[in-house]
Amino acid sequence: MNRENKDKRLFVNPKKGTNQVAVGNYNERLVLQLVREHGELSKAEATRATGLSANAISVIFRSLEADGLLLRGEPIRGRVGAPSTPLRINPVAHSYVVLKIGRRSMELAVVNFMGEVIASRELFQPFPTPAATVEFVQDELQDLLRLAQRTRESISSMAVAMPFELWHWTDDFDAPAEEMEAWRDFDVERDIRNFVPWEVIVENDATAACRAEVVFGSHADKQDWIYFYVGTFIGGGIVLNGSVFRGRRGNAGGFGPMRVPDQEGGNRLVDHASLVTLERLVAKVIGRPFSPYEASDCWAEFEPLVSDWITRAGRNLAHAIVSSLSVIDFEAVVIDGAMPVEITNRLVSEVISQLQQTDLQGVLMPEVEAGTFGRQARTIGAAAALVSADYQIDQNTLL
């Protein structure tokens, strides 16, 4: 991002601080969040953006630098007065172990403070069970840390991103109900904590994917937007006032049950805009239902099934978007999924086309764009949950 554009963005959705000493933690989060959103920030820019005094900003910058959270950049010369030195996020300030539990795969990874995956291990499976999850973590953790060149002591904490209530909807992704029932009595936070030395938090997987876009993405110019994640089941998240809105039970934006017009296959969004729908098409024609998950970079071999699915998914996503817009005046929609980038871009184009053909009376056409992280969105989102809890401001809690 060039400096001129960054200067403009600093004042699009300003976040104001306070010069009262008692809320220093809030101000440190505020400055750290602004640095993360803009890539780097000088003291003068932080002063203008927050409304804090120059002295308060200097104290905060020194504190964050001393804590190893910020690094000094190259001095900016050529302006009137002394050169200013911008600061940026220190990628190695923290390292996190994260576990993504999906309906078709699991991933264990080390992610740094910038949301970069340092090392990962992945396992594809027809369905997850608690026993398989524990075995996967125990078998892979030591090798993962070695590959990432991290020790257990260097890891700050751990997060798990997973669908909530995995014992439900088993018929919808062809999993044996009796085996999935084991999740009902498996407390992920407690039972994973039994064999790792770190604190563990758990986040809904689609909410985590949304959080990855908020914390590590490039959406600081947006305040209220919808996020769709197309996995085995479609899910997503809601962003209000620039922060993820989790809802009372942490499952806000679970768009799967949203009703769409009656049609062959069902009247829920999950019936048409989920990868399990593509799985079944592939199974009928090719006979390898899970192969799209393994062919991560190119789905050409699955044509014309993919094109048919994109049309179907795009049409129903457009219906879901209009329904959502009728409740809250969202300014944008971000769509991502466990798909090749090319497929995500085609799906976004299809959604835009469908919206342009839809009666939008009473709502405004939102900006629609592709997400950033693709298949690893939920994994990176688990780390984003840790960063968000410790170092970011939740505007919805404040309001």
mmCIF file of C-alpha atoms in Angstrom:
data_model
loop_
_atom_site.group_PDB
_atom_site.id
_atom_site.type_symbol
_atom_site.label_atom_id
_atom_site.label_comp_id
_atom_site.label_asym_id
_atom_site.label_seq_id
_atom_site.Cartn_x
_atom_site.Cartn_y
_atom_site.Cartn_z
ATOM 1 C CA MET A 1 0.000 0.000 0.000
ATOM 2 C CA ASN A 2 1.471 3.395 -0.925
ATOM 3 C CA ARG A 3 1.624 6.060 1.769
ATOM 4 C CA GLU A 4 -0.853 8.409 0.075
ATOM 5 C CA ASN A 5 -3.585 5.760 -0.022
ATOM 6 C CA LYS A 6 -2.789 4.742 3.548
ATOM 7 C CA ASP A 7 -3.158 8.338 4.738
ATOM 8 C CA LYS A 8 -6.628 8.438 3.191
ATOM 9 C CA ARG A 9 -7.650 5.151 4.793
ATOM 10 C CA LEU A 10 -6.575 6.259 8.248
ATOM 11 C CA PHE A 11 -9.602 8.532 8.358
ATOM 12 C CA VAL A 12 -12.220 6.383 6.604
ATOM 13 C CA ASN A 13 -13.301 4.596 9.793
ATOM 14 C CA PRO A 14 -11.346 6.322 12.583
ATOM 15 C CA LYS A 15 -10.911 4.597 15.922
ATOM 16 C CA LYS A 16 -10.393 7.092 18.707
ATOM 17 C CA GLY A 17 -8.345 6.632 21.824
ATOM 18 C CA THR A 18 -8.375 8.399 25.149
ATOM 19 C CA ASN A 19 -5.571 10.163 26.987
ATOM 20 C CA GLN A 20 -6.670 8.792 30.376
ATOM 21 C CA VAL A 21 -3.980 6.538 31.812
ATOM 22 C CA ALA A 22 -6.485 4.012 33.215
ATOM 23 C CA VAL A 23 -7.277 2.549 29.799
ATOM 24 C CA GLY A 24 -3.730 2.169 28.545
ATOM 25 C CA ASN A 25 -4.474 -1.436 27.516
ATOM 26 C CA TYR A 26 -7.239 -0.234 25.220
ATOM 27 C CA ASN A 27 -4.942 2.342 23.633
ATOM 28 C CA GLU A 28 -2.174 -0.212 23.085
ATOM 29 C CA ARG A 29 -4.659 -2.524 21.357
ATOM 30 C CA LEU A 30 -5.891 0.388 19.288
ATOM 31 C CA VAL A 31 -2.424 1.355 18.064
ATOM 32 C CA LEU A 32 -1.397 -2.250 17.442
ATOM 33 C CA GLN A 33 -4.573 -2.835 15.447
ATOM 34 C CA LEU A 34 -3.973 0.273 13.329
ATOM 35 C CA VAL A 35 -0.408 -0.813 12.605
ATOM 36 C CA ARG A 36 -1.685 -4.240 11.557
ATOM 37 C CA GLU A 37 -4.387 -2.761 9.323
ATOM 38 C CA HIS A 38 -2.057 -0.338 7.540
ATOM 39 C CA GLY A 39 1.118 -2.388 7.336
ATOM 40 C CA GLU A 40 3.229 0.221 9.097
ATOM 41 C CA LEU A 41 2.553 3.450 10.949
ATOM 42 C CA SER A 42 4.645 6.383 12.118
ATOM 43 C CA LYS A 43 4.055 8.150 15.417
ATOM 44 C CA ALA A 44 2.665 11.197 13.601
ATOM 45 C CA GLU A 45 0.207 9.053 11.633
ATOM 46 C CA ALA A 46 -0.892 7.223 14.789
ATOM 47 C CA THR A 47 -1.419 10.538 16.568
ATOM 48 C CA ARG A 48 -3.639 11.851 13.766
ATOM 49 C CA ALA A 49 -5.598 8.606 13.446
ATOM 50 C CA THR A 50 -6.340 8.100 17.144
ATOM 51 C CA GLY A 51 -6.630 11.614 18.537
ATOM 52 C CA LEU A 52 -4.186 10.678 21.287
ATOM 53 C CA SER A 53 -1.448 13.088 22.275
ATOM 54 C CA ALA A 54 1.988 12.776 20.689
ATOM 55 C CA ASN A 55 3.398 11.942 24.108
ATOM 56 C CA ALA A 56 0.842 9.155 24.680
ATOM 57 C CA ILE A 57 1.658 7.637 21.273
ATOM 58 C CA SER A 58 5.387 7.766 22.007
ATOM 59 C CA VAL A 59 4.831 5.913 25.283
ATOM 60 C CA ILE A 60 2.660 3.283 23.576
ATOM 61 C CA PHE A 61 5.122 2.755 20.723
ATOM 62 C CA ARG A 62 8.006 2.323 23.175
ATOM 63 C CA SER A 63 5.973 -0.156 25.220
ATOM 64 C CA LEU A 64 4.906 -2.233 22.206
ATOM 65 C CA GLU A 65 8.451 -2.215 20.849
ATOM 66 C CA ALA A 66 9.881 -3.229 24.223
ATOM 67 C CA ASP A 67 7.386 -6.115 24.361
ATOM 68 C CA GLY A 68 8.640 -7.309 20.973
ATOM 69 C CA LEU A 69 5.297 -6.736 19.250
ATOM 70 C CA LEU A 70 6.524 -4.001 16.886
ATOM 71 C CA LEU A 71 9.652 -3.568 14.781
ATOM 72 C CA ARG A 72 11.177 -0.335 13.515
ATOM 73 C CA GLY A 73 11.152 0.246 9.771
ATOM 74 C CA GLU A 74 13.421 2.403 7.655
ATOM 75 C CA PRO A 75 13.256 6.158 8.427
ATOM 76 C CA ILE A 76 11.157 8.164 5.956
ATOM 77 C CA ARG A 77 13.213 11.056 4.622
ATOM 78 C CA GLY A 78 12.482 13.871 2.217
ATOM 79 C CA ARG A 79 9.837 15.616 4.306
ATOM 80 C CA VAL A 80 10.040 18.805 6.310
ATOM 81 C CA GLY A 81 11.488 18.212 9.760
ATOM 82 C CA ALA A 82 13.189 15.190 11.236
ATOM 83 C CA PRO A 83 12.681 11.864 9.434
ATOM 84 C CA SER A 84 9.882 9.725 10.867
ATOM 85 C CA THR A 85 10.355 6.038 11.586
ATOM 86 C CA PRO A 86 7.343 3.795 10.941
ATOM 87 C CA LEU A 87 6.770 0.672 12.977
ATOM 88 C CA ARG A 88 5.356 -2.638 11.788
ATOM 89 C CA ILE A 89 4.141 -5.903 13.331
ATOM 90 C CA ASN A 90 6.878 -8.287 14.440
ATOM 91 C CA PRO A 91 5.969 -11.634 12.804
ATOM 92 C CA VAL A 92 7.821 -13.695 15.406
ATOM 93 C CA ALA A 93 6.328 -11.911 18.421
ATOM 94 C CA HIS A 94 4.125 -14.965 18.913
ATOM 95 C CA SER A 95 3.822 -18.446 17.480
ATOM 96 C CA TYR A 96 0.587 -20.391 17.805
ATOM 97 C CA VAL A 97 -0.320 -24.040 17.366
ATOM 98 C CA VAL A 98 -3.714 -24.332 15.696
ATOM 99 C CA LEU A 99 -5.941 -27.268 14.867
ATOM 100 C CA LYS A 100 -8.641 -27.157 12.218
ATOM 101 C CA ILE A 101 -11.207 -29.948 12.492
ATOM 102 C CA GLY A 102 -13.303 -30.213 9.339
ATOM 103 C CA ARG A 103 -15.882 -32.682 8.176
ATOM 104 C CA ARG A 104 -13.484 -34.030 5.516
ATOM 105 C CA SER A 105 -10.050 -33.072 6.807
ATOM 106 C CA MET A 106 -7.965 -32.007 9.782
ATOM 107 C CA GLU A 107 -4.999 -29.660 9.771
ATOM 108 C CA LEU A 108 -2.451 -29.007 12.505
ATOM 109 C CA ALA A 109 -0.257 -25.964 11.954
ATOM 110 C CA VAL A 110 2.089 -23.406 13.451
ATOM 111 C CA VAL A 111 1.033 -19.852 12.578
ATOM 112 C CA ASN A 112 2.961 -16.682 13.390
ATOM 113 C CA PHE A 113 1.784 -13.269 14.624
ATOM 114 C CA MET A 114 1.201 -12.102 11.036
ATOM 115 C CA GLY A 115 -1.086 -15.015 10.186
ATOM 116 C CA GLU A 116 1.535 -16.804 8.111
ATOM 117 C CA VAL A 117 1.508 -20.622 8.185
ATOM 118 C CA ILE A 118 5.037 -21.704 9.109
ATOM 119 C CA ALA A 119 4.415 -25.444 8.913
ATOM 120 C CA SER A 120 1.397 -27.720 8.718
ATOM 121 C CA ARG A 121 0.221 -31.305 8.620
ATOM 122 C CA GLU A 122 -3.078 -32.320 6.973
ATOM 123 C CA LEU A 123 -5.184 -35.459 7.051
ATOM 124 C CA PHE A 124 -8.083 -36.187 4.691
ATOM 125 C CA GLN A 125 -10.850 -38.426 6.019
ATOM 126 C CA PRO A 126 -14.469 -39.353 5.250
ATOM 127 C CA PHE A 127 -15.594 -37.961 8.632
ATOM 128 C CA PRO A 128 -13.917 -36.882 11.895
ATOM 129 C CA THR A 129 -14.071 -38.632 15.249
ATOM 130 C CA PRO A 130 -12.684 -37.565 18.634
ATOM 131 C CA ALA A 131 -10.370 -40.595 18.754
ATOM 132 C CA ALA A 132 -8.936 -39.841 15.303
ATOM 133 C CA THR A 133 -8.485 -36.192 16.245
ATOM 134 C CA VAL A 134 -6.535 -37.003 19.406
ATOM 135 C CA GLU A 135 -4.405 -39.537 17.551
ATOM 136 C CA PHE A 136 -3.667 -37.038 14.771
ATOM 137 C CA VAL A 137 -2.496 -34.343 17.164
ATOM 138 C CA GLN A 138 -0.407 -36.731 19.257
ATOM 139 C CA ASP A 139 1.218 -38.302 16.188
ATOM 140 C CA GLU A 140 1.992 -35.067 14.343
ATOM 141 C CA LEU A 141 2.702 -32.419 16.970
ATOM 142 C CA GLN A 142 6.375 -33.104 17.628
ATOM 143 C CA ASP A 143 7.281 -33.358 13.947
ATOM 144 C CA LEU A 144 5.279 -30.203 13.248
ATOM 145 C CA LEU A 145 7.229 -28.221 15.852
ATOM 146 C CA ARG A 146 10.509 -29.561 14.500
ATOM 147 C CA LEU A 147 9.535 -28.588 10.953
ATOM 148 C CA ALA A 148 8.525 -25.112 12.133
ATOM 149 C CA GLN A 149 11.751 -24.813 14.152
ATOM 150 C CA ARG A 150 9.770 -24.118 17.304
ATOM 151 C CA THR A 151 9.918 -25.597 20.795
ATOM 152 C CA ARG A 152 6.924 -26.203 23.017
ATOM 153 C CA GLU A 153 8.137 -23.360 25.217
ATOM 154 C CA SER A 154 8.163 -20.926 22.269
ATOM 155 C CA ILE A 155 4.468 -21.490 21.531
ATOM 156 C CA SER A 156 2.202 -18.874 23.104
ATOM 157 C CA SER A 157 -1.109 -20.744 23.040
ATOM 158 C CA MET A 158 -3.339 -23.020 20.972
ATOM 159 C CA ALA A 159 -6.676 -22.627 19.221
ATOM 160 C CA VAL A 160 -9.075 -25.094 17.625
ATOM 161 C CA ALA A 161 -11.419 -24.160 14.767
ATOM 162 C CA MET A 162 -14.224 -26.658 14.236
ATOM 163 C CA PRO A 163 -17.927 -26.972 13.411
ATOM 164 C CA PHE A 164 -20.069 -26.851 16.518
ATOM 165 C CA GLU A 165 -22.288 -29.842 17.363
ATOM 166 C CA LEU A 166 -20.644 -32.205 14.883
ATOM 167 C CA TRP A 167 -23.121 -34.932 15.838
ATOM 168 C CA HIS A 168 -25.867 -33.069 13.983
ATOM 169 C CA TRP A 169 -26.567 -33.115 10.211
ATOM 170 C CA THR A 170 -24.709 -36.404 9.771
ATOM 171 C CA ASP A 171 -27.044 -37.546 6.993
ATOM 172 C CA ASP A 172 -26.176 -34.417 5.025
ATOM 173 C CA PHE A 173 -22.538 -35.451 4.653
ATOM 174 C CA ASP A 174 -22.954 -39.234 4.791
ATOM 175 C CA ALA A 175 -21.333 -39.820 8.185
ATOM 176 C CA PRO A 176 -22.349 -42.666 10.526
ATOM 177 C CA ALA A 177 -24.515 -41.141 13.245
ATOM 178 C CA GLU A 178 -23.392 -43.644 15.882
ATOM 179 C CA GLU A 179 -19.705 -42.706 15.455
ATOM 180 C CA MET A 180 -20.376 -38.969 15.279
ATOM 181 C CA GLU A 181 -22.335 -39.214 18.555
ATOM 182 C CA ALA A 182 -18.958 -39.479 20.318
ATOM 183 C CA TRP A 183 -18.539 -35.728 19.779
ATOM 184 C CA ARG A 184 -21.446 -35.046 22.112
ATOM 185 C CA ASP A 185 -19.369 -36.019 25.168
ATOM 186 C CA PHE A 186 -15.992 -34.827 23.864
ATOM 187 C CA ASP A 187 -15.021 -31.448 25.317
ATOM 188 C CA VAL A 188 -12.425 -30.263 22.802
ATOM 189 C CA GLU A 189 -10.955 -27.548 24.987
ATOM 190 C CA ARG A 190 -10.646 -29.841 27.995
ATOM 191 C CA ASP A 191 -9.616 -33.052 26.241
ATOM 192 C CA ILE A 192 -6.996 -31.495 23.938
ATOM 193 C CA ARG A 193 -5.636 -29.576 26.917
ATOM 194 C CA ASN A 194 -4.942 -32.932 28.587
ATOM 195 C CA PHE A 195 -1.929 -33.585 26.360
ATOM 196 C CA VAL A 196 -0.642 -30.152 25.312
ATOM 197 C CA PRO A 197 1.084 -27.640 27.624
ATOM 198 C CA TRP A 198 -0.793 -24.560 26.411
ATOM 199 C CA GLU A 199 -4.071 -22.843 27.041
ATOM 200 C CA VAL A 200 -6.629 -23.865 24.388
ATOM 201 C CA ILE A 201 -9.548 -21.880 22.979
ATOM 202 C CA VAL A 202 -12.216 -23.130 20.567
ATOM 203 C CA GLU A 203 -13.910 -21.151 17.783
ATOM 204 C CA ASN A 204 -16.548 -22.134 15.257
ATOM 205 C CA ASP A 205 -14.668 -22.930 12.049
ATOM 206 C CA ALA A 206 -16.600 -20.592 9.731
ATOM 207 C CA THR A 207 -16.448 -17.784 12.289
ATOM 208 C CA ALA A 208 -12.694 -18.392 12.488
ATOM 209 C CA ALA A 209 -12.395 -18.119 8.698
ATOM 210 C CA CYS A 210 -14.240 -14.802 8.865
ATOM 211 C CA ARG A 211 -11.935 -13.655 11.635
ATOM 212 C CA ALA A 212 -8.899 -14.442 9.468
ATOM 213 C CA GLU A 213 -10.177 -11.888 6.938
ATOM 214 C CA VAL A 214 -10.806 -9.297 9.650
ATOM 215 C CA VAL A 215 -7.482 -9.689 11.478
ATOM 216 C CA PHE A 216 -5.100 -10.572 8.647
ATOM 217 C CA GLY A 217 -7.021 -9.504 5.535
ATOM 218 C CA SER A 218 -7.351 -6.139 3.810
ATOM 219 C CA HIS A 219 -10.805 -4.937 4.835
ATOM 220 C CA ALA A 220 -10.041 -2.018 7.147
ATOM 221 C CA ASP A 221 -12.131 0.191 4.843
ATOM 222 C CA LYS A 222 -15.283 -1.878 5.543
ATOM 223 C CA GLN A 223 -17.426 -1.726 8.666
ATOM 224 C CA ASP A 224 -20.452 -3.999 8.080
ATOM 225 C CA TRP A 225 -20.099 -7.006 5.799
ATOM 226 C CA ILE A 226 -21.015 -10.644 5.272
ATOM 227 C CA TYR A 227 -18.535 -13.486 4.916
ATOM 228 C CA PHE A 228 -19.385 -16.826 3.286
ATOM 229 C CA TYR A 229 -17.092 -19.831 3.579
ATOM 230 C CA VAL A 230 -17.828 -22.669 1.159
ATOM 231 C CA GLY A 231 -16.650 -25.858 2.810
ATOM 232 C CA THR A 232 -18.230 -29.314 2.974
ATOM 233 C CA PHE A 233 -21.136 -27.287 4.355
ATOM 234 C CA ILE A 234 -21.453 -23.588 3.671
ATOM 235 C CA GLY A 235 -21.090 -21.322 6.682
ATOM 236 C CA GLY A 236 -19.761 -17.893 7.362
ATOM 237 C CA GLY A 237 -19.590 -14.924 9.638
ATOM 238 C CA ILE A 238 -20.882 -11.410 10.177
ATOM 239 C CA VAL A 239 -18.773 -8.298 10.653
ATOM 240 C CA LEU A 240 -20.383 -5.316 12.379
ATOM 241 C CA ASN A 241 -18.585 -2.071 13.178
ATOM 242 C CA GLY A 242 -15.366 -3.588 11.840
ATOM 243 C CA SER A 243 -15.389 -6.499 14.317
ATOM 244 C CA VAL A 244 -16.595 -10.090 14.080
ATOM 245 C CA PHE A 245 -20.036 -10.480 15.616
ATOM 246 C CA ARG A 246 -20.107 -13.966 17.159
ATOM 247 C CA GLY A 247 -23.671 -13.946 18.473
ATOM 248 C CA ARG A 248 -24.920 -15.321 21.763
ATOM 249 C CA ARG A 249 -23.617 -18.861 21.159
ATOM 250 C CA GLY A 250 -20.661 -18.022 18.920
ATOM 251 C CA ASN A 251 -22.402 -19.161 15.750
ATOM 252 C CA ALA A 252 -23.652 -15.945 14.113
ATOM 253 C CA GLY A 253 -23.470 -16.092 10.347
ATOM 254 C CA GLY A 254 -24.158 -19.824 10.188
ATOM 255 C CA PHE A 255 -25.863 -19.384 6.821
ATOM 256 C CA GLY A 256 -26.404 -23.070 6.028
ATOM 257 C CA PRO A 257 -30.019 -23.303 7.270
ATOM 258 C CA MET A 258 -31.036 -20.070 5.501
ATOM 259 C CA ARG A 259 -34.076 -20.723 3.314
ATOM 260 C CA VAL A 260 -33.856 -20.259 -0.440
ATOM 261 C CA PRO A 261 -36.623 -20.735 -3.062
ATOM 262 C CA ASP A 262 -37.990 -24.282 -3.292
ATOM 263 C CA GLN A 263 -36.143 -26.296 -5.926
ATOM 264 C CA GLU A 264 -34.896 -29.796 -6.584
ATOM 265 C CA GLY A 265 -32.456 -30.747 -3.848
ATOM 266 C CA GLY A 266 -33.943 -28.770 -0.984
ATOM 267 C CA ASN A 267 -34.818 -25.298 0.192
ATOM 268 C CA ARG A 268 -31.773 -24.502 2.357
ATOM 269 C CA LEU A 269 -28.619 -22.725 1.256
ATOM 270 C CA VAL A 270 -26.553 -25.673 2.520
ATOM 271 C CA ASP A 271 -28.317 -27.929 -0.014
ATOM 272 C CA HIS A 272 -26.973 -26.001 -3.002
ATOM 273 C CA ALA A 273 -23.918 -23.891 -2.127
ATOM 274 C CA SER A 274 -21.897 -26.520 -0.226
ATOM 275 C CA LEU A 275 -19.062 -28.669 -1.512
ATOM 276 C CA VAL A 276 -20.924 -31.784 -0.384
ATOM 277 C CA THR A 277 -23.292 -31.026 -3.271
ATOM 278 C CA LEU A 278 -20.341 -31.083 -5.689
ATOM 279 C CA GLU A 279 -19.063 -34.240 -3.988
ATOM 280 C CA ARG A 280 -22.252 -36.064 -4.902
ATOM 281 C CA LEU A 281 -22.112 -34.913 -8.502
ATOM 282 C CA VAL A 282 -18.497 -36.086 -8.746
ATOM 283 C CA ALA A 283 -19.344 -39.413 -7.103
ATOM 284 C CA LYS A 284 -22.022 -40.161 -9.703
ATOM 285 C CA VAL A 285 -19.833 -39.402 -12.701
ATOM 286 C CA ILE A 286 -16.234 -40.051 -11.602
ATOM 287 C CA GLY A 287 -16.679 -42.198 -8.518
ATOM 288 C CA ARG A 288 -14.217 -40.400 -6.237
ATOM 289 C CA PRO A 289 -16.354 -38.036 -4.150
ATOM 290 C CA PHE A 290 -13.515 -36.598 -2.042
ATOM 291 C CA SER A 291 -11.096 -35.970 -4.907
ATOM 292 C CA PRO A 292 -11.882 -32.217 -5.214
ATOM 293 C CA TYR A 293 -10.475 -31.694 -1.701
ATOM 294 C CA GLU A 294 -7.207 -33.369 -2.677
ATOM 295 C CA ALA A 295 -6.936 -31.568 -6.049
ATOM 296 C CA SER A 296 -6.295 -28.262 -4.346
ATOM 297 C CA ASP A 297 -4.947 -26.245 -7.298
ATOM 298 C CA CYS A 298 -6.991 -27.305 -10.310
ATOM 299 C CA TRP A 299 -10.478 -28.723 -10.774
ATOM 300 C CA ALA A 300 -10.432 -28.966 -14.571
ATOM 301 C CA GLU A 301 -10.886 -32.743 -14.440
ATOM 302 C CA PHE A 302 -14.267 -32.266 -12.753
ATOM 303 C CA GLU A 303 -15.820 -30.221 -15.541
ATOM 304 C CA PRO A 304 -18.600 -29.680 -16.545
ATOM 305 C CA LEU A 305 -19.773 -30.642 -13.046
ATOM 306 C CA VAL A 306 -17.962 -27.700 -11.472
ATOM 307 C CA SER A 307 -19.560 -25.206 -13.864
ATOM 308 C CA ASP A 308 -23.008 -26.591 -13.129
ATOM 309 C CA TRP A 309 -22.353 -26.392 -9.394
ATOM 310 C CA ILE A 310 -21.051 -22.804 -9.639
ATOM 311 C CA THR A 311 -24.251 -21.718 -11.400
ATOM 312 C CA ARG A 312 -26.391 -23.431 -8.784
ATOM 313 C CA ALA A 313 -24.356 -22.153 -5.828
ATOM 314 C CA GLY A 314 -24.166 -18.614 -7.211
ATOM 315 C CA ARG A 315 -27.914 -18.402 -7.746
ATOM 316 C CA ASN A 316 -28.677 -19.503 -4.199
ATOM 317 C CA LEU A 317 -25.979 -17.351 -2.648
ATOM 318 C CA ALA A 318 -27.565 -14.359 -4.384
ATOM 319 C CA HIS A 319 -30.903 -15.219 -2.733
ATOM 320 C CA ALA A 320 -29.179 -15.512 0.663
ATOM 321 C CA ILE A 321 -27.415 -12.186 0.201
ATOM 322 C CA VAL A 322 -30.633 -10.337 -0.617
ATOM 323 C CA SER A 323 -32.292 -11.862 2.446
ATOM 324 C CA SER A 324 -29.372 -10.750 4.610
ATOM 325 C CA LEU A 325 -29.417 -7.235 3.149
ATOM 326 C CA SER A 326 -33.059 -6.901 4.109
ATOM 327 C CA VAL A 327 -32.082 -7.302 7.768
ATOM 328 C CA ILE A 328 -28.866 -5.245 7.930
ATOM 329 C CA ASP A 329 -27.586 -2.811 5.339
ATOM 330 C CA PHE A 330 -24.330 -4.664 4.686
ATOM 331 C CA GLU A 331 -21.933 -2.805 2.428
ATOM 332 C CA ALA A 332 -19.983 -5.803 1.153
ATOM 333 C CA VAL A 333 -19.854 -9.572 0.760
ATOM 334 C CA VAL A 334 -16.658 -11.643 0.895
ATOM 335 C CA ILE A 335 -16.736 -15.214 -0.444
ATOM 336 C CA ASP A 336 -14.051 -17.836 0.128
ATOM 337 C CA GLY A 337 -13.850 -21.587 0.431
ATOM 338 C CA ALA A 338 -11.897 -24.825 0.296
ATOM 339 C CA MET A 339 -11.460 -24.369 -3.453
ATOM 340 C CA PRO A 340 -8.807 -23.359 -5.986
ATOM 341 C CA VAL A 341 -8.500 -19.581 -6.386
ATOM 342 C CA GLU A 342 -9.841 -19.796 -9.924
ATOM 343 C CA ILE A 343 -13.033 -21.504 -8.723
ATOM 344 C CA THR A 344 -13.555 -18.947 -5.976
ATOM 345 C CA ASN A 345 -13.189 -16.125 -8.501
ATOM 346 C CA ARG A 346 -15.668 -17.791 -10.852
ATOM 347 C CA LEU A 347 -18.148 -18.214 -8.021
ATOM 348 C CA VAL A 348 -17.792 -14.542 -7.081
ATOM 349 C CA SER A 349 -18.424 -13.536 -10.713
ATOM 350 C CA GLU A 350 -21.488 -15.770 -10.820
ATOM 351 C CA VAL A 351 -22.886 -14.258 -7.612
ATOM 352 C CA ILE A 352 -22.398 -10.745 -9.010
ATOM 353 C CA SER A 353 -24.126 -11.748 -12.243
ATOM 354 C CA GLN A 354 -27.042 -13.301 -10.360
ATOM 355 C CA LEU A 355 -27.426 -10.229 -8.143
ATOM 356 C CA GLN A 356 -27.483 -7.985 -11.201
ATOM 357 C CA GLN A 357 -30.429 -10.011 -12.504
ATOM 358 C CA THR A 358 -32.244 -10.027 -9.146
ATOM 359 C CA ASP A 359 -34.928 -7.638 -7.978
ATOM 360 C CA LEU A 360 -33.007 -5.477 -5.488
ATOM 361 C CA GLN A 361 -35.860 -3.127 -4.696
ATOM 362 C CA GLY A 362 -35.438 -1.922 -1.130
ATOM 363 C CA VAL A 363 -31.773 -2.970 -0.810
ATOM 364 C CA LEU A 364 -28.518 -1.721 -2.286
ATOM 365 C CA MET A 365 -26.148 -3.803 -4.412
ATOM 366 C CA PRO A 366 -23.175 -4.677 -2.175
ATOM 367 C CA GLU A 367 -19.558 -4.945 -3.198
ATOM 368 C CA VAL A 368 -18.775 -8.644 -3.734
ATOM 369 C CA GLU A 369 -15.206 -9.919 -3.654
ATOM 370 C CA ALA A 370 -13.154 -13.061 -3.115
ATOM 371 C CA GLY A 371 -11.541 -13.909 0.189
ATOM 372 C CA THR A 372 -7.817 -14.126 0.783
ATOM 373 C CA PHE A 373 -6.970 -17.435 2.390
ATOM 374 C CA GLY A 374 -8.844 -20.231 0.603
ATOM 375 C CA ARG A 375 -8.424 -23.702 2.038
ATOM 376 C CA GLN A 376 -6.370 -22.439 4.983
ATOM 377 C CA ALA A 377 -8.826 -19.744 6.048
ATOM 378 C CA ARG A 378 -10.116 -21.762 9.005
ATOM 379 C CA THR A 379 -6.595 -22.716 10.110
ATOM 380 C CA ILE A 380 -5.341 -19.124 9.929
ATOM 381 C CA GLY A 381 -8.606 -18.028 11.517
ATOM 382 C CA ALA A 382 -7.846 -20.099 14.606
ATOM 383 C CA ALA A 383 -4.693 -18.026 15.089
ATOM 384 C CA ALA A 384 -6.724 -14.885 14.373
ATOM 385 C CA ALA A 385 -8.990 -15.812 17.281
ATOM 386 C CA LEU A 386 -5.976 -15.790 19.605
ATOM 387 C CA VAL A 387 -4.652 -12.487 18.236
ATOM 388 C CA SER A 388 -8.114 -10.955 18.455
ATOM 389 C CA ALA A 389 -8.641 -12.043 22.051
ATOM 390 C CA ASP A 390 -5.310 -10.665 23.265
ATOM 391 C CA TYR A 391 -4.516 -7.721 21.011
ATOM 392 C CA GLN A 392 -7.566 -6.322 19.229
ATOM 393 C CA ILE A 393 -10.571 -4.181 20.076
ATOM 394 C CA ASP A 394 -14.043 -5.664 19.758
ATOM 395 C CA GLN A 395 -16.106 -2.682 18.650
ATOM 396 C CA ASN A 396 -19.364 -4.553 19.305
ATOM 397 C CA THR A 397 -18.470 -5.182 22.931
ATOM 398 C CA LEU A 398 -17.606 -1.515 23.354
ATOM 399 C CA LEU A 399 -20.878 -0.423 21.789
#
